[in-house]
PDB file of C-alpha atoms and ligand atoms in Angstrom:
ATOM      1  CA  MET A   9      39.451 -69.778 -61.451  1.00 53.00           C
ATOM      2  CA  ILE A  10      42.611 -67.736 -60.885  1.00 55.00           C
ATOM      3  CA  TRP A  11      42.567 -66.166 -57.411  1.00 59.00           C
ATOM      4  CA  MET A  12      43.729 -62.568 -57.771  1.00 62.00           C
ATOM      5  CA  LYS A  13      44.154 -61.347 -54.257  1.00 89.00           C
ATOM      6  CA  GLY A  14      42.989 -57.836 -53.525  1.00 97.00           C
ATOM      7  CA  TYR A  15      43.210 -56.089 -50.181  1.00 98.00           C
ATOM      8  CA  PHE A  16      40.444 -55.764 -47.657  1.00 98.00           C
ATOM      9  CA  ILE A  17      40.403 -52.729 -45.337  1.00 98.00           C
ATOM     10  CA  ALA A  18      37.807 -51.858 -42.682  1.00 98.00           C
ATOM     11  CA  LEU A  19      37.397 -48.409 -41.121  1.00 98.00           C
ATOM     12  CA  GLU A  20      35.636 -48.362 -37.775  1.00 98.00           C
ATOM     13  CA  GLY A  21      34.547 -45.940 -35.088  1.00 98.00           C
ATOM     14  CA  ILE A  22      31.618 -44.512 -33.171  1.00 98.00           C
ATOM     15  CA  ASP A  23      28.987 -42.471 -35.018  1.00 97.00           C
ATOM     16  CA  GLY A  24      30.441 -39.122 -36.150  1.00 96.00           C
ATOM     17  CA  CYS A  25      34.098 -40.232 -35.987  1.00 97.00           C
ATOM     18  CA  GLY A  26      34.865 -39.224 -39.589  1.00 97.00           C
ATOM     19  CA  LYS A  27      34.876 -42.656 -41.257  1.00 97.00           C
ATOM     20  CA  THR A  28      33.188 -41.451 -44.432  1.00 97.00           C
ATOM     21  CA  THR A  29      35.597 -38.550 -44.968  1.00 97.00           C
ATOM     22  CA  HIS A  30      38.639 -40.724 -44.345  1.00 98.00           C
ATOM     23  CA  THR A  31      37.347 -43.537 -46.541  1.00 98.00           C
ATOM     24  CA  LYS A  32      37.020 -41.069 -49.438  1.00 98.00           C
ATOM     25  CA  LEU A  33      40.475 -39.553 -48.872  1.00 98.00           C
ATOM     26  CA  LEU A  34      42.089 -42.988 -48.570  1.00 98.00           C
ATOM     27  CA  ALA A  35      40.349 -44.186 -51.732  1.00 98.00           C
ATOM     28  CA  GLN A  36      41.486 -41.095 -53.682  1.00 98.00           C
ATOM     29  CA  TRP A  37      45.077 -41.626 -52.620  1.00 98.00           C
ATOM     30  CA  LEU A  38      45.070 -45.359 -53.372  1.00 98.00           C
ATOM     31  CA  SER A  39      43.611 -44.646 -56.826  1.00 98.00           C
ATOM     32  CA  SER A  40      46.413 -42.134 -57.433  1.00 97.00           C
ATOM     33  CA  GLN A  41      48.857 -44.929 -56.543  1.00 96.00           C
ATOM     34  CA  GLY A  42      47.378 -47.103 -59.282  1.00 96.00           C
ATOM     35  CA  PHE A  43      45.057 -49.310 -57.221  1.00 97.00           C
ATOM     36  CA  SER A  44      41.528 -50.057 -58.265  1.00 98.00           C
ATOM     37  CA  VAL A  45      39.376 -49.230 -55.231  1.00 98.00           C
ATOM     38  CA  VAL A  46      35.831 -50.129 -54.155  1.00 98.00           C
ATOM     39  CA  CYS A  47      34.273 -48.179 -51.256  1.00 98.00           C
ATOM     40  CA  THR A  48      31.374 -49.834 -49.494  1.00 98.00           C
ATOM     41  CA  ASP A  49      29.632 -49.806 -46.104  1.00 98.00           C
ATOM     42  CA  GLU A  50      27.471 -51.624 -43.591  1.00 98.00           C
ATOM     43  CA  PRO A  51      24.594 -51.785 -43.024  1.00 98.00           C
ATOM     44  CA  THR A  52      24.254 -52.362 -46.783  1.00 98.00           C
ATOM     45  CA  ASN A  53      21.470 -51.453 -49.176  1.00 98.00           C
ATOM     46  CA  GLY A  54      20.748 -55.164 -49.642  1.00 98.00           C
ATOM     47  CA  PRO A  55      17.514 -56.830 -48.491  1.00 98.00           C
ATOM     48  CA  ILE A  56      18.631 -57.371 -44.885  1.00 98.00           C
ATOM     49  CA  GLY A  57      20.332 -53.988 -44.700  1.00 98.00           C
ATOM     50  CA  MET A  58      16.976 -52.393 -45.474  1.00 98.00           C
ATOM     51  CA  VAL A  59      15.415 -54.172 -42.473  1.00 98.00           C
ATOM     52  CA  ILE A  60      18.283 -52.982 -40.270  1.00 98.00           C
ATOM     53  CA  LYS A  61      17.690 -49.390 -41.407  1.00 98.00           C
ATOM     54  CA  GLN A  62      14.097 -49.649 -40.155  1.00 97.00           C
ATOM     55  CA  ILE A  63      15.474 -50.629 -36.729  1.00 97.00           C
ATOM     56  CA  LEU A  64      17.918 -47.686 -36.735  1.00 96.00           C
ATOM     57  CA  LYS A  65      15.058 -45.300 -37.539  1.00 95.00           C
ATOM     58  CA  GLY A  66      13.090 -46.690 -34.601  1.00 95.00           C
ATOM     59  CA  ARG A  67      10.343 -48.075 -36.887  1.00 96.00           C
ATOM     60  CA  LEU A  68      10.958 -51.708 -35.936  1.00 96.00           C
ATOM     61  CA  ARG A  69      11.889 -53.155 -32.568  1.00 97.00           C
ATOM     62  CA  VAL A  70      13.581 -56.543 -32.183  1.00 98.00           C
ATOM     63  CA  PRO A  71      15.499 -58.231 -29.349  1.00 98.00           C
ATOM     64  CA  VAL A  72      19.243 -57.571 -29.450  1.00 98.00           C
ATOM     65  CA  GLU A  73      19.984 -61.212 -30.382  1.00 98.00           C
ATOM     66  CA  VAL A  74      17.903 -60.755 -33.529  1.00 98.00           C
ATOM     67  CA  GLU A  75      19.869 -57.587 -34.231  1.00 98.00           C
ATOM     68  CA  VAL A  76      23.102 -59.641 -34.006  1.00 98.00           C
ATOM     69  CA  TYR A  77      21.872 -62.132 -36.606  1.00 98.00           C
ATOM     70  CA  LEU A  78      20.492 -59.437 -38.893  1.00 99.00           C
ATOM     71  CA  PHE A  79      23.843 -57.623 -38.991  1.00 99.00           C
ATOM     72  CA  ALA A  80      25.640 -60.975 -39.541  1.00 99.00           C
ATOM     73  CA  ALA A  81      23.247 -61.938 -42.351  1.00 99.00           C
ATOM     74  CA  ASP A  82      23.662 -58.516 -43.961  1.00 99.00           C
ATOM     75  CA  ARG A  83      27.432 -59.097 -43.768  1.00 99.00           C
ATOM     76  CA  ALA A  84      27.058 -62.443 -45.545  1.00 98.00           C
ATOM     77  CA  TRP A  85      25.126 -60.650 -48.311  1.00 98.00           C
ATOM     78  CA  HIS A  86      27.808 -57.934 -48.413  1.00 98.00           C
ATOM     79  CA  LEU A  87      30.622 -60.508 -48.744  1.00 98.00           C
ATOM     80  CA  ALA A  88      28.863 -62.493 -51.444  1.00 98.00           C
ATOM     81  CA  HIS A  89      27.670 -59.568 -53.564  1.00 98.00           C
ATOM     82  CA  VAL A  90      30.256 -56.844 -53.086  1.00 98.00           C
ATOM     83  CA  ILE A  91      33.423 -57.709 -51.162  1.00 98.00           C
ATOM     84  CA  LEU A  92      34.474 -61.120 -52.507  1.00 97.00           C
ATOM     85  CA  PRO A  93      33.790 -60.349 -56.192  1.00 97.00           C
ATOM     86  CA  ALA A  94      35.930 -57.184 -55.911  1.00 98.00           C
ATOM     87  CA  LEU A  95      38.753 -58.974 -54.078  1.00 97.00           C
ATOM     88  CA  GLU A  96      38.715 -61.703 -56.720  1.00 96.00           C
ATOM     89  CA  GLN A  97      39.330 -58.974 -59.311  1.00 96.00           C
ATOM     90  CA  GLY A  98      42.376 -57.814 -57.329  1.00 97.00           C
ATOM     91  CA  LYS A  99      40.738 -54.599 -56.086  1.00 98.00           C
ATOM     92  CA  VAL A 100      41.215 -52.808 -52.778  1.00 98.00           C
ATOM     93  CA  VAL A 101      37.941 -52.915 -50.845  1.00 98.00           C
ATOM     94  CA  ILE A 102      37.416 -50.285 -48.147  1.00 98.00           C
ATOM     95  CA  THR A 103      34.378 -50.918 -45.990  1.00 98.00           C
ATOM     96  CA  GLU A 104      32.973 -48.459 -43.490  1.00 98.00           C
ATOM     97  CA  ARG A 105      32.070 -50.854 -40.659  1.00 98.00           C
ATOM     98  CA  TYR A 106      32.401 -54.633 -40.484  1.00 98.00           C
ATOM     99  CA  VAL A 107      32.626 -57.327 -37.770  1.00 99.00           C
ATOM    100  CA  ALA A 108      34.237 -54.966 -35.222  1.00 99.00           C
ATOM    101  CA  SER A 109      31.050 -52.838 -35.354  1.00 98.00           C
ATOM    102  CA  SER A 110      28.940 -55.817 -34.309  1.00 98.00           C
ATOM    103  CA  ILE A 111      31.357 -56.653 -31.496  1.00 98.00           C
ATOM    104  CA  ALA A 112      31.358 -53.051 -30.267  1.00 98.00           C
ATOM    105  CA  TYR A 113      27.688 -52.079 -30.780  1.00 98.00           C
ATOM    106  CA  GLN A 114      25.698 -55.243 -30.149  1.00 98.00           C
ATOM    107  CA  ILE A 115      27.678 -56.124 -27.015  1.00 98.00           C
ATOM    108  CA  ALA A 116      27.227 -52.497 -25.846  1.00 98.00           C
ATOM    109  CA  ARG A 117      23.484 -53.001 -26.470  1.00 98.00           C
ATOM    110  CA  GLY A 118      23.427 -56.057 -24.226  1.00 98.00           C
ATOM    111  CA  ALA A 119      24.127 -59.037 -26.500  1.00 98.00           C
ATOM    112  CA  ASP A 120      26.094 -62.014 -25.203  1.00 98.00           C
ATOM    113  CA  PRO A 121      29.681 -61.631 -26.532  1.00 98.00           C
ATOM    114  CA  ARG A 122      29.853 -65.374 -27.361  1.00 98.00           C
ATOM    115  CA  ILE A 123      26.765 -65.128 -29.568  1.00 98.00           C
ATOM    116  CA  VAL A 124      28.152 -62.083 -31.422  1.00 98.00           C
ATOM    117  CA  LYS A 125      31.487 -63.805 -32.021  1.00 98.00           C
ATOM    118  CA  ARG A 126      29.911 -67.108 -33.080  1.00 98.00           C
ATOM    119  CA  ALA A 127      27.487 -65.404 -35.482  1.00 98.00           C
ATOM    120  CA  ASN A 128      30.431 -63.699 -37.207  1.00 98.00           C
ATOM    121  CA  ARG A 129      32.829 -66.632 -37.412  1.00 98.00           C
ATOM    122  CA  PHE A 130      32.124 -67.064 -41.123  1.00 98.00           C
ATOM    123  CA  ALA A 131      33.295 -63.564 -42.010  1.00 98.00           C
ATOM    124  CA  LEU A 132      36.542 -63.124 -43.949  1.00 98.00           C
ATOM    125  CA  LYS A 133      39.127 -61.274 -41.825  1.00 98.00           C
ATOM    126  CA  PRO A 134      40.238 -57.879 -43.142  1.00 98.00           C
ATOM    127  CA  ASP A 135      43.903 -57.360 -44.030  1.00 98.00           C
ATOM    128  CA  LEU A 136      43.692 -54.142 -42.021  1.00 98.00           C
ATOM    129  CA  ALA A 137      41.053 -52.857 -39.591  1.00 98.00           C
ATOM    130  CA  ILE A 138      41.440 -49.315 -38.245  1.00 98.00           C
ATOM    131  CA  PHE A 139      39.589 -47.701 -35.339  1.00 98.00           C
ATOM    132  CA  ILE A 140      39.324 -43.899 -35.611  1.00 98.00           C
ATOM    133  CA  ASP A 141      39.099 -42.893 -31.967  1.00 98.00           C
ATOM    134  CA  VAL A 142      37.099 -39.725 -31.267  1.00 98.00           C
ATOM    135  CA  PRO A 143      35.623 -38.717 -27.864  1.00 97.00           C
ATOM    136  CA  PRO A 144      31.860 -39.435 -27.840  1.00 97.00           C
ATOM    137  CA  GLU A 145      30.970 -35.796 -27.003  1.00 96.00           C
ATOM    138  CA  LEU A 146      32.883 -34.459 -30.011  1.00 96.00           C
ATOM    139  CA  ALA A 147      31.456 -37.128 -32.321  1.00 97.00           C
ATOM    140  CA  ALA A 148      27.897 -36.401 -31.079  1.00 97.00           C
ATOM    141  CA  SER A 149      28.273 -32.683 -31.794  1.00 95.00           C
ATOM    142  CA  ARG A 150      29.363 -33.505 -35.377  1.00 95.00           C
ATOM    143  CA  VAL A 151      26.376 -35.834 -35.869  1.00 96.00           C
ATOM    144  CA  ARG A 152      23.966 -33.126 -34.598  1.00 95.00           C
ATOM    145  CA  ARG A 153      25.552 -30.595 -36.973  1.00 96.00           C
ATOM    146  CA  ASP A 154      25.239 -32.898 -40.021  1.00 95.00           C
ATOM    147  CA  ARG A 155      21.914 -34.738 -39.643  1.00 94.00           C
ATOM    148  CA  THR A 156      19.021 -35.803 -37.442  1.00 95.00           C
ATOM    149  CA  PRO A 157      20.539 -38.428 -35.124  1.00 96.00           C
ATOM    150  CA  ASP A 158      19.097 -41.971 -35.342  1.00 95.00           C
ATOM    151  CA  GLU A 159      18.217 -44.234 -32.381  1.00 93.00           C
ATOM    152  CA  PHE A 160      21.834 -45.318 -31.742  1.00 95.00           C
ATOM    153  CA  GLU A 161      23.341 -41.867 -32.336  1.00 96.00           C
ATOM    154  CA  ARG A 162      21.032 -40.155 -29.834  1.00 95.00           C
ATOM    155  CA  ASN A 163      22.304 -42.339 -26.986  1.00 96.00           C
ATOM    156  CA  ILE A 164      25.589 -40.876 -25.689  1.00 97.00           C
ATOM    157  CA  GLU A 165      25.912 -43.581 -23.002  1.00 97.00           C
ATOM    158  CA  LEU A 166      25.695 -46.220 -25.756  1.00 98.00           C
ATOM    159  CA  GLN A 167      28.390 -44.390 -27.749  1.00 98.00           C
ATOM    160  CA  ARG A 168      30.653 -44.406 -24.655  1.00 98.00           C
ATOM    161  CA  ARG A 169      30.193 -48.161 -24.219  1.00 98.00           C
ATOM    162  CA  VAL A 170      30.770 -48.713 -27.943  1.00 98.00           C
ATOM    163  CA  ARG A 171      34.042 -46.779 -27.711  1.00 98.00           C
ATOM    164  CA  ARG A 172      35.146 -49.010 -24.836  1.00 98.00           C
ATOM    165  CA  GLY A 173      34.227 -52.046 -26.951  1.00 98.00           C
ATOM    166  CA  TYR A 174      36.444 -50.796 -29.755  1.00 98.00           C
ATOM    167  CA  LEU A 175      39.324 -50.098 -27.360  1.00 98.00           C
ATOM    168  CA  ALA A 176      39.061 -53.672 -26.055  1.00 98.00           C
ATOM    169  CA  GLN A 177      39.477 -54.898 -29.640  1.00 98.00           C
ATOM    170  CA  VAL A 178      42.556 -52.674 -30.004  1.00 98.00           C
ATOM    171  CA  ARG A 179      44.001 -54.374 -26.909  1.00 98.00           C
ATOM    172  CA  ASP A 180      43.182 -57.787 -28.420  1.00 98.00           C
ATOM    173  CA  GLY A 181      45.089 -56.868 -31.593  1.00 98.00           C
ATOM    174  CA  ILE A 182      41.951 -57.013 -33.792  1.00 97.00           C
ATOM    175  CA  LEU A 183      41.971 -53.266 -34.527  1.00 98.00           C
ATOM    176  CA  LEU A 184      44.688 -50.643 -34.931  1.00 98.00           C
ATOM    177  CA  ARG A 185      43.874 -47.338 -33.242  1.00 98.00           C
ATOM    178  CA  VAL A 186      44.312 -43.957 -34.903  1.00 98.00           C
ATOM    179  CA  ASP A 187      43.822 -40.851 -32.763  1.00 98.00           C
ATOM    180  CA  GLY A 188      40.820 -39.131 -34.365  1.00 98.00           C
ATOM    181  CA  VAL A 189      41.395 -35.787 -32.635  1.00 97.00           C
ATOM    182  CA  GLY A 190      43.409 -33.266 -34.615  1.00 95.00           C
ATOM    183  CA  SER A 191      43.590 -32.103 -38.194  1.00 97.00           C
ATOM    184  CA  ARG A 192      42.045 -34.162 -40.976  1.00 97.00           C
ATOM    185  CA  GLU A 193      45.471 -34.232 -42.675  1.00 98.00           C
ATOM    186  CA  LYS A 194      47.211 -35.649 -39.612  1.00 98.00           C
ATOM    187  CA  ILE A 195      44.585 -38.385 -39.140  1.00 98.00           C
ATOM    188  CA  GLN A 196      44.609 -39.268 -42.849  1.00 98.00           C
ATOM    189  CA  ARG A 197      48.414 -39.434 -42.850  1.00 98.00           C
ATOM    190  CA  GLU A 198      48.301 -42.003 -40.029  1.00 98.00           C
ATOM    191  CA  ILE A 199      45.674 -44.038 -41.886  1.00 98.00           C
ATOM    192  CA  ARG A 200      47.795 -43.946 -45.056  1.00 98.00           C
ATOM    193  CA  THR A 201      50.915 -45.003 -43.149  1.00 98.00           C
ATOM    194  CA  LEU A 202      49.110 -48.080 -41.770  1.00 98.00           C
ATOM    195  CA  THR A 203      47.679 -48.850 -45.212  1.00 98.00           C
ATOM    196  CA  ALA A 204      51.052 -48.409 -46.912  1.00 97.00           C
ATOM    197  CA  GLY A 205      52.522 -50.990 -44.537  1.00 97.00           C
ATOM    198  CA  VAL A 206      49.929 -53.590 -45.498  1.00 96.00           C
ATOM    199  CA  LEU A 207      49.846 -52.852 -49.248  1.00 96.00           C
ATOM    200  CA  GLY A 208      53.628 -52.523 -49.570  1.00 94.00           C
ATOM    201  CA  ILE A 209      53.578 -48.863 -50.693  1.00 92.00           C
ATOM    202  CA  SER A 210      56.732 -46.844 -50.018  1.00 89.00           C
ATOM    203  CA  GLU A 211      56.346 -44.335 -47.138  1.00 80.00           C
ATOM    204  CA  ARG A 212      57.762 -41.651 -49.459  1.00 85.00           C
ATOM    205  CA  ARG A 213      54.560 -41.769 -51.487  1.00 88.00           C
ATOM    206  CA  ILE A 214      52.353 -40.644 -48.604  1.00 88.00           C
ATOM    207  CA  THR A 215      51.093 -37.130 -49.315  1.00 83.00           C
ATOM    208  CA  CYS A 216      48.254 -35.251 -47.679  1.00 80.00           C
TER     209      CYS A 216
HETATM  210  P1  TYD B  11      26.476 -45.847 -39.991  1.00 88.94           P
HETATM  211  O1  TYD B  11      27.883 -46.112 -40.308  1.00 88.94           O
HETATM  212  O2  TYD B  11      26.201 -44.703 -39.066  1.00 88.94           O
HETATM  213  O3  TYD B  11      25.617 -45.682 -41.297  1.00 88.94           O
HETATM  214  P2  TYD B  11      25.127 -44.315 -41.931  1.00 88.94           P
HETATM  215  O4  TYD B  11      26.384 -43.484 -42.120  1.00 88.94           O
HETATM  216  O5  TYD B  11      24.510 -44.770 -43.216  1.00 88.94           O
HETATM  217  O6  TYD B  11      24.156 -43.695 -40.963  1.00 88.94           O
HETATM  218  O7  TYD B  11      25.855 -47.185 -39.384  1.00 88.94           O
HETATM  219  C1  TYD B  11      24.558 -47.203 -38.866  1.00 88.94           C
HETATM  220  C2  TYD B  11      24.516 -47.738 -37.469  1.00 88.94           C
HETATM  221  O8  TYD B  11      24.584 -49.169 -37.476  1.00 88.94           O
HETATM  222  C3  TYD B  11      25.627 -47.254 -36.554  1.00 88.94           C
HETATM  223  O9  TYD B  11      25.029 -46.607 -35.435  1.00 88.94           O
HETATM  224  C4  TYD B  11      26.286 -48.517 -36.076  1.00 88.94           C
HETATM  225  C5  TYD B  11      25.287 -49.595 -36.330  1.00 88.94           C
HETATM  226  N1  TYD B  11      25.869 -50.940 -36.551  1.00 88.94           N
HETATM  227  C6  TYD B  11      25.752 -51.906 -35.573  1.00 88.94           C
HETATM  228  O10 TYD B  11      25.157 -51.663 -34.508  1.00 88.94           O
HETATM  229  N2  TYD B  11      26.276 -53.151 -35.784  1.00 88.94           N
HETATM  230  C7  TYD B  11      26.926 -53.477 -36.932  1.00 88.94           C
HETATM  231  O11 TYD B  11      27.394 -54.632 -37.096  1.00 88.94           O
HETATM  232  C8  TYD B  11      27.058 -52.463 -37.943  1.00 88.94           C
HETATM  233  C9  TYD B  11      27.735 -52.789 -39.233  1.00 88.94           C
HETATM  234  C10 TYD B  11      26.513 -51.202 -37.714  1.00 88.94           C
END
């Protein structure tokens, strides 16, 4: 088989940080630049993702270690059924959430960092992983405005710990931080600039 390399981008952040909006805007722009784009997210709608969604709704309780393996197994499903096939076709894959979410959330929820890292060793590394950094109070007010918060979203202390977990990954060079406070255009421009660098798009083509 001929390996046509696509590009793999992950957008990360606490609940209510604006990932979905920025994924859509980034995808629109990349399409206008001639790329074929697939937008996807975790937890998935696959068989394990559906179990995870029961946990998020508070309908199923499991120890945090089980949570770690469920998210990792859902990721394996995601890679096999969505991400790798698209990359093999040379597409740009943008996922809302990936390994950095497990490192930030499950460690914040009490999991042993070594277990989280070991469970995710199999996962293909993204070409670019961006953390949209928004203060937990602001993000929580957006979540309350848009929907009924789930188990994780209701817990502001958890969101604060998750943010710290993301910032630690920025320090480790795993994530690139974008300041998520300010206009949507400004934030999107920063995301496009980072993406342009990785995909080899001229800076002159960045419009918002
Ligand atoms: P979210 O992006 O909020 O999905 P939706 O927009 O469909 O509500 O993700 C749901 C929750 O799952 C979010 O609170 C973060 C959590 N999560 C983890 O705890 N670990 C993980 O590895 C992933 C991918 C998500």
